Amino acid sequence: MKLAIYGYGNIGRGVECAVAQNPDAELTGVFTRRDSAQVHTQSGAPVFAASELDAHAGEIDVLIVCGGSATDLPEMTPALARKCNVVDSFDTHARIPEHFANVDAAARESGHVALISGGWDPGMFSLARLYGSVILPEGKDYTFWGRGVSQGHSDAVRRIPGVADARQYTIPLSEALDAVRSGSMPELTTRQKHRREVYVVAEDGADKAAIERAIVTMPNYFDEYDTTVTFITAEEMKRDHAELPHGGFVFRTGRTGRNREHSHTIEYRLSLDSNPEFTAGVLLALARAVDRMAKRGDRGCKTVFDVAPADLSPLSGEELRAHML
Amino acid sequence: MKLAIYGYGNIGRGVECAVAQNPDAELTGVFTRRDSAQVHTQSGAPVFAASELDAHAGEIDVLIVCGGSATDLPEMTPALARKCNVVDSFDTHARIPEHFANVDAAARESGHVALISGGWDPGMFSLARLYGSVILPEGKDYTFWGRGVSQGHSDAVRRIPGVADARQYTIPLSEALDAVRSGSMPELTTRQKHRREVYVVAEDGADKAAIERAIVTMPNYFDEYDTTVTFITAEEMKRDHAELPHGGFVFRTGRTGRNREHSHTIEYRLSLDSNPEFTAGVLLALARAVDRMAKRGDRGCKTVFDVAPADLSPLSGEELRAHML
């Protein structure tokens, strides 16, 4: 399958790496809204201006749209779904129905398949929630994130006066994980589920006590959590916090039996050294399924819930049944 | 959907419980090869002789075939797929391709959908292996079972002279789990992955040392494992070992990045108080998907790999996207 990347940030570079690990995928090009002459790909794949997409759309089986969910994807994905089959990683949960409707209309009109909200949450975590709910209909689910870097929280800290740089880690509390694993179906407050660690490089002469106070009391972002703030140097930030690890847990616990006497726990856990590269791995597999669905004549907007697992794999049905079932 | 159960053992009774937890499912009857007058269902659902299936096939959307994999299902599922849409839990991994071919021919000829090898292994564990392999194509997977009761190993011990009753637990070794979780992709021997615990009720006057020796040296079943044998009374067996817990772990670990510098671990874990009731929960959700596939005009043999996750849920696509994605 011939893939292209639209947007060459962390996820775009991750997709480029993923292509190198999937022999059935070929990268035909990277499209950028920056000056294409200034963008150089790691693999040597050609770089095109976003405006050149129309001229190349016929050569692309699936375009992987690597933009931000806040402002890029709500505009980009419907527009691009008019030109190509596309996959995106739209992750603003509350706006998924609206995004789905916009992309579905564009893809149906133009005869394409467009898969939205790929990645791990939404994505693999959504699948874990769905599978858990259908097997154990009388139960409860829990999602925990971390240990990992939250870009949104890191950005929020960087906007505080006196902060030169910041990195925020979300950390699930082991007491909460153990309580969930026990099958007791606890009710957990926000504070009981996660804590937050913030590493800050302060500007020269900044009031560190004021920065710390501004962080821990920040509404929505930090006020409902136990947060620790550690001031470090720019060198320490670069040395110890350059990576983007993440992960988390989805649990479903439920009861079965005539008298609901049996308890069951399903746990799906991710521990990721690189959030964008893992996300890219999911997007690549979804692109394979989109290519197959499009070639079978399917049309419109899809999510991970609509993808038969066999369509994600380069192996045939026979091979999958013989070696993986 | 109107379901029926064929075979009223542990899994059949589990399906009966699962129907009570799924408001869109109705149990039209239980078919048995025993004397139907002697079989009484927990729910009061009617019991029919297996020979009466032809007369009732038209009232059944999906028949859940609850037989053993060794001798029952290879014969039963193809024969029943000629009469109804069916789901089974065939779990002899090595014979899946042959079973698939037989069931596929029967289902295609008669115009039915037949899903084989539902449950958790094969089933949910197979899905974990497939999803893991497509996201992290350069990696390694590991399956561990337990802590749980292995019926096959318990039966093997019961055949030893002097053994009145036995129960065998398979236990994954925590050192192996930790080594896999670390992402180091260790090579593990059989002995390093699991140990076995056997509880035995000996007949009066039996030679316990001979029984223990016969167990720990038994080829294929025990000789490659560290096994502990504990002699208990019939009362202790009944009190402490009446349940059928099971579970296990599927891991996929792999590396990404230009220089494969990032490691990732995916872990799917089940902890089940009742193996047959959890298996039944999976079979019920698969029956829902089979019903939908059949009503859309699909035909032939399917596995979990062919089922779009949305088809497993009673919720609509809109509901799933709004609340579970």
mmCIF file of N, CA and C in Angstrom, chain B residues 147-215:
data_model
loop_
_atom_site.group_PDB
_atom_site.id
_atom_site.type_symbol
_atom_site.label_atom_id
_atom_site.label_comp_id
_atom_site.label_asym_id
_atom_site.label_seq_id
_atom_site.Cartn_x
_atom_site.Cartn_y
_atom_site.Cartn_z
ATOM 1 N N ARG B 147 -3.142 -17.916 37.402
ATOM 2 C CA ARG B 147 -3.329 -19.108 38.194
ATOM 3 C C ARG B 147 -4.709 -19.692 37.911
ATOM 4 N N GLY B 148 -4.739 -20.995 37.539
ATOM 5 C CA GLY B 148 -6.023 -21.568 37.239
ATOM 6 C C GLY B 148 -5.983 -23.068 37.101
ATOM 7 N N VAL B 149 -7.192 -23.622 37.062
ATOM 8 C CA VAL B 149 -7.353 -25.068 37.001
ATOM 9 C C VAL B 149 -7.245 -25.540 35.561
ATOM 10 N N SER B 150 -6.336 -26.486 35.309
ATOM 11 C CA SER B 150 -6.288 -27.148 34.012
ATOM 12 C C SER B 150 -7.040 -28.462 34.117
ATOM 13 N N GLN B 151 -8.144 -28.546 33.377
ATOM 14 C CA GLN B 151 -8.950 -29.773 33.411
ATOM 15 C C GLN B 151 -8.166 -30.947 32.839
ATOM 16 N N GLY B 152 -7.409 -30.700 31.762
ATOM 17 C CA GLY B 152 -6.652 -31.780 31.121
ATOM 18 C C GLY B 152 -5.622 -32.380 32.061
ATOM 19 N N HIS B 153 -4.903 -31.518 32.788
ATOM 20 C CA HIS B 153 -3.897 -32.017 33.721
ATOM 21 C C HIS B 153 -4.549 -32.682 34.935
ATOM 22 N N SER B 154 -5.665 -32.158 35.384
ATOM 23 C CA SER B 154 -6.379 -32.794 36.508
ATOM 24 C C SER B 154 -6.829 -34.196 36.100
ATOM 25 N N ASP B 155 -7.357 -34.319 34.892
ATOM 26 C CA ASP B 155 -7.805 -35.629 34.402
ATOM 27 C C ASP B 155 -6.639 -36.606 34.296
ATOM 28 N N ALA B 156 -5.483 -36.101 33.838
ATOM 29 C CA ALA B 156 -4.315 -36.981 33.684
ATOM 30 C C ALA B 156 -3.903 -37.566 35.030
ATOM 31 N N VAL B 157 -3.961 -36.744 36.087
ATOM 32 C CA VAL B 157 -3.585 -37.239 37.418
ATOM 33 C C VAL B 157 -4.626 -38.247 37.920
ATOM 34 N N ARG B 158 -5.887 -37.990 37.625
ATOM 35 C CA ARG B 158 -6.944 -38.907 38.093
ATOM 36 C C ARG B 158 -6.806 -40.308 37.516
ATOM 37 N N ARG B 159 -6.115 -40.421 36.377
ATOM 38 C CA ARG B 159 -5.951 -41.745 35.768
ATOM 39 C C ARG B 159 -4.835 -42.567 36.422
ATOM 40 N N ILE B 160 -4.061 -41.958 37.325
ATOM 41 C CA ILE B 160 -2.975 -42.697 37.996
ATOM 42 C C ILE B 160 -3.582 -43.643 39.042
ATOM 43 N N PRO B 161 -3.135 -44.917 39.074
ATOM 44 C CA PRO B 161 -3.679 -45.869 40.059
ATOM 45 C C PRO B 161 -3.493 -45.346 41.484
ATOM 46 N N GLY B 162 -4.542 -45.453 42.298
ATOM 47 C CA GLY B 162 -4.486 -45.002 43.682
ATOM 48 C C GLY B 162 -4.998 -43.582 43.876
ATOM 49 N N VAL B 163 -5.287 -42.879 42.789
ATOM 50 C CA VAL B 163 -5.792 -41.499 42.904
ATOM 51 C C VAL B 163 -7.315 -41.513 42.858
ATOM 52 N N ALA B 164 -7.941 -40.989 43.914
ATOM 53 C CA ALA B 164 -9.399 -40.927 43.950
ATOM 54 C C ALA B 164 -9.898 -39.637 43.304
ATOM 55 N N ASP B 165 -9.160 -38.532 43.514
ATOM 56 C CA ASP B 165 -9.550 -37.253 42.906
ATOM 57 C C ASP B 165 -8.309 -36.367 42.827
ATOM 58 N N ALA B 166 -8.321 -35.415 41.924
ATOM 59 C CA ALA B 166 -7.155 -34.536 41.763
ATOM 60 C C ALA B 166 -7.571 -33.215 41.149
ATOM 61 N N ARG B 167 -6.798 -32.216 41.513
ATOM 62 C CA ARG B 167 -7.014 -30.895 40.912
ATOM 63 C C ARG B 167 -5.651 -30.286 40.648
ATOM 64 N N GLN B 168 -5.423 -29.794 39.408
ATOM 65 C CA GLN B 168 -4.124 -29.226 39.024
ATOM 66 C C GLN B 168 -4.238 -27.745 38.724
ATOM 67 N N TYR B 169 -3.385 -26.941 39.354
ATOM 68 C CA TYR B 169 -3.323 -25.505 39.078
ATOM 69 C C TYR B 169 -2.053 -25.180 38.294
ATOM 70 N N THR B 170 -2.221 -24.422 37.225
ATOM 71 C CA THR B 170 -1.103 -23.891 36.442
ATOM 72 C C THR B 170 -0.815 -22.493 36.978
ATOM 73 N N ILE B 171 0.462 -22.216 37.258
ATOM 74 C CA ILE B 171 0.818 -20.946 37.899
ATOM 75 C C ILE B 171 1.966 -20.283 37.140
ATOM 76 N N PRO B 172 1.741 -19.076 36.627
ATOM 77 C CA PRO B 172 2.831 -18.383 35.930
ATOM 78 C C PRO B 172 3.846 -17.891 36.947
ATOM 79 N N LEU B 173 5.113 -17.903 36.590
ATOM 80 C CA LEU B 173 6.167 -17.509 37.527
ATOM 81 C C LEU B 173 6.388 -16.001 37.457
ATOM 82 N N SER B 174 6.374 -15.363 38.618
ATOM 83 C CA SER B 174 6.426 -13.897 38.630
ATOM 84 C C SER B 174 7.755 -13.371 38.104
ATOM 85 N N GLU B 175 8.848 -14.136 38.265
ATOM 86 C CA GLU B 175 10.140 -13.699 37.716
ATOM 87 C C GLU B 175 10.044 -13.612 36.187
ATOM 88 N N ALA B 176 9.348 -14.576 35.581
ATOM 89 C CA ALA B 176 9.203 -14.572 34.118
ATOM 90 C C ALA B 176 8.323 -13.405 33.672
ATOM 91 N N LEU B 177 7.229 -13.166 34.406
ATOM 92 C CA LEU B 177 6.352 -12.043 34.059
ATOM 93 C C LEU B 177 7.128 -10.731 34.123
ATOM 94 N N ASP B 178 7.930 -10.579 35.179
ATOM 95 C CA ASP B 178 8.697 -9.334 35.328
ATOM 96 C C ASP B 178 9.735 -9.190 34.219
ATOM 97 N N ALA B 179 10.368 -10.302 33.847
ATOM 98 C CA ALA B 179 11.379 -10.250 32.779
ATOM 99 C C ALA B 179 10.731 -9.828 31.459
ATOM 100 N N VAL B 180 9.538 -10.355 31.193
ATOM 101 C CA VAL B 180 8.842 -9.976 29.959
ATOM 102 C C VAL B 180 8.417 -8.510 30.011
ATOM 103 N N ARG B 181 7.853 -8.100 31.141
ATOM 104 C CA ARG B 181 7.399 -6.704 31.288
ATOM 105 C C ARG B 181 8.534 -5.703 31.093
ATOM 106 N N SER B 182 9.753 -6.103 31.412
ATOM 107 C CA SER B 182 10.896 -5.182 31.308
ATOM 108 C C SER B 182 11.197 -4.813 29.862
ATOM 109 N N GLY B 183 10.655 -5.583 28.913
ATOM 110 C CA GLY B 183 10.920 -5.294 27.510
ATOM 111 C C GLY B 183 12.205 -5.910 26.994
ATOM 112 N N SER B 184 12.870 -6.743 27.796
ATOM 113 C CA SER B 184 14.165 -7.306 27.390
ATOM 114 C C SER B 184 14.014 -8.479 26.425
ATOM 115 N N MET B 185 12.772 -8.888 26.137
ATOM 116 C CA MET B 185 12.494 -9.994 25.208
ATOM 117 C C MET B 185 13.298 -11.240 25.538
ATOM 118 N N PRO B 186 13.180 -11.752 26.768
ATOM 119 C CA PRO B 186 13.946 -12.943 27.155
ATOM 120 C C PRO B 186 13.469 -14.188 26.415
ATOM 121 N N GLU B 187 14.405 -15.143 26.247
ATOM 122 C CA GLU B 187 14.031 -16.492 25.813
ATOM 123 C C GLU B 187 13.741 -17.289 27.087
ATOM 124 N N LEU B 188 12.555 -17.839 27.209
ATOM 125 C CA LEU B 188 12.181 -18.536 28.435
ATOM 126 C C LEU B 188 11.889 -19.997 28.144
ATOM 127 N N THR B 189 12.425 -20.882 28.986
ATOM 128 C CA THR B 189 12.107 -22.300 28.851
ATOM 129 C C THR B 189 10.726 -22.561 29.444
ATOM 130 N N THR B 190 10.196 -23.723 29.137
ATOM 131 C CA THR B 190 8.923 -24.152 29.710
ATOM 132 C C THR B 190 8.962 -24.056 31.234
ATOM 133 N N ARG B 191 10.041 -24.541 31.837
ATOM 134 C CA ARG B 191 10.164 -24.552 33.291
ATOM 135 C C ARG B 191 10.241 -23.140 33.872
ATOM 136 N N GLN B 192 10.776 -22.203 33.104
ATOM 137 C CA GLN B 192 10.901 -20.827 33.598
ATOM 138 C C GLN B 192 9.587 -20.052 33.526
ATOM 139 N N LYS B 193 8.631 -20.534 32.734
ATOM 140 C CA LYS B 193 7.390 -19.767 32.550
ATOM 141 C C LYS B 193 6.295 -20.135 33.564
ATOM 142 N N HIS B 194 6.133 -21.428 33.818
ATOM 143 C CA HIS B 194 5.023 -21.869 34.681
ATOM 144 C C HIS B 194 5.496 -22.935 35.658
ATOM 145 N N ARG B 195 4.822 -23.003 36.811
ATOM 146 C CA ARG B 195 4.963 -24.178 37.665
ATOM 147 C C ARG B 195 3.570 -24.775 37.861
ATOM 148 N N ARG B 196 3.534 -26.001 38.409
ATOM 149 C CA ARG B 196 2.254 -26.701 38.557
ATOM 150 C C ARG B 196 2.075 -27.148 40.006
ATOM 151 N N GLU B 197 0.867 -26.968 40.508
ATOM 152 C CA GLU B 197 0.509 -27.430 41.851
ATOM 153 C C GLU B 197 -0.585 -28.474 41.691
ATOM 154 N N VAL B 198 -0.381 -29.632 42.337
ATOM 155 C CA VAL B 198 -1.368 -30.698 42.229
ATOM 156 C C VAL B 198 -1.887 -31.054 43.621
ATOM 157 N N TYR B 199 -3.192 -31.114 43.766
ATOM 158 C CA TYR B 199 -3.835 -31.556 45.005
ATOM 159 C C TYR B 199 -4.488 -32.901 44.726
ATOM 160 N N VAL B 200 -4.148 -33.883 45.569
ATOM 161 C CA VAL B 200 -4.566 -35.259 45.311
ATOM 162 C C VAL B 200 -5.292 -35.828 46.523
ATOM 163 N N VAL B 201 -6.421 -36.478 46.264
ATOM 164 C CA VAL B 201 -7.056 -37.332 47.270
ATOM 165 C C VAL B 201 -6.670 -38.759 46.914
ATOM 166 N N ALA B 202 -5.912 -39.417 47.816
ATOM 167 C CA ALA B 202 -5.465 -40.790 47.535
ATOM 168 C C ALA B 202 -6.508 -41.784 48.041
ATOM 169 N N GLU B 203 -6.562 -42.921 47.348
ATOM 170 C CA GLU B 203 -7.428 -43.992 47.847
ATOM 171 C C GLU B 203 -6.816 -44.573 49.127
ATOM 172 N N ASP B 204 -7.667 -45.189 49.963
ATOM 173 C CA ASP B 204 -7.163 -45.793 51.199
ATOM 174 C C ASP B 204 -6.050 -46.790 50.882
ATOM 175 N N GLY B 205 -4.945 -46.670 51.587
ATOM 176 C CA GLY B 205 -3.852 -47.632 51.435
ATOM 177 C C GLY B 205 -2.990 -47.427 50.203
ATOM 178 N N ALA B 206 -3.248 -46.360 49.438
ATOM 179 C CA ALA B 206 -2.451 -46.135 48.222
ATOM 180 C C ALA B 206 -1.020 -45.734 48.596
ATOM 181 N N ASP B 207 -0.079 -45.978 47.671
ATOM 182 C CA ASP B 207 1.330 -45.636 47.884
ATOM 183 C C ASP B 207 1.537 -44.188 47.441
ATOM 184 N N LYS B 208 1.532 -43.259 48.406
ATOM 185 C CA LYS B 208 1.588 -41.835 48.062
ATOM 186 C C LYS B 208 2.902 -41.457 47.372
ATOM 187 N N ALA B 209 3.998 -42.088 47.796
ATOM 188 C CA ALA B 209 5.285 -41.770 47.158
ATOM 189 C C ALA B 209 5.263 -42.174 45.689
ATOM 190 N N ALA B 210 4.633 -43.318 45.406
ATOM 191 C CA ALA B 210 4.548 -43.777 44.009
ATOM 192 C C ALA B 210 3.661 -42.840 43.185
ATOM 193 N N ILE B 211 2.574 -42.362 43.802
ATOM 194 C CA ILE B 211 1.686 -41.427 43.095
ATOM 195 C C ILE B 211 2.442 -40.142 42.767
ATOM 196 N N GLU B 212 3.133 -39.626 43.766
ATOM 197 C CA GLU B 212 3.866 -38.376 43.545
ATOM 198 C C GLU B 212 4.900 -38.538 42.431
ATOM 199 N N ARG B 213 5.613 -39.679 42.462
ATOM 200 C CA ARG B 213 6.623 -39.934 41.429
ATOM 201 C C ARG B 213 5.964 -40.050 40.057
ATOM 202 N N ALA B 214 4.824 -40.701 39.993
ATOM 203 C CA ALA B 214 4.122 -40.861 38.708
ATOM 204 C C ALA B 214 3.687 -39.502 38.151
ATOM 205 N N ILE B 215 3.306 -38.600 39.058
ATOM 206 C CA ILE B 215 2.876 -37.267 38.596
ATOM 207 C C ILE B 215 4.061 -36.480 38.054
#
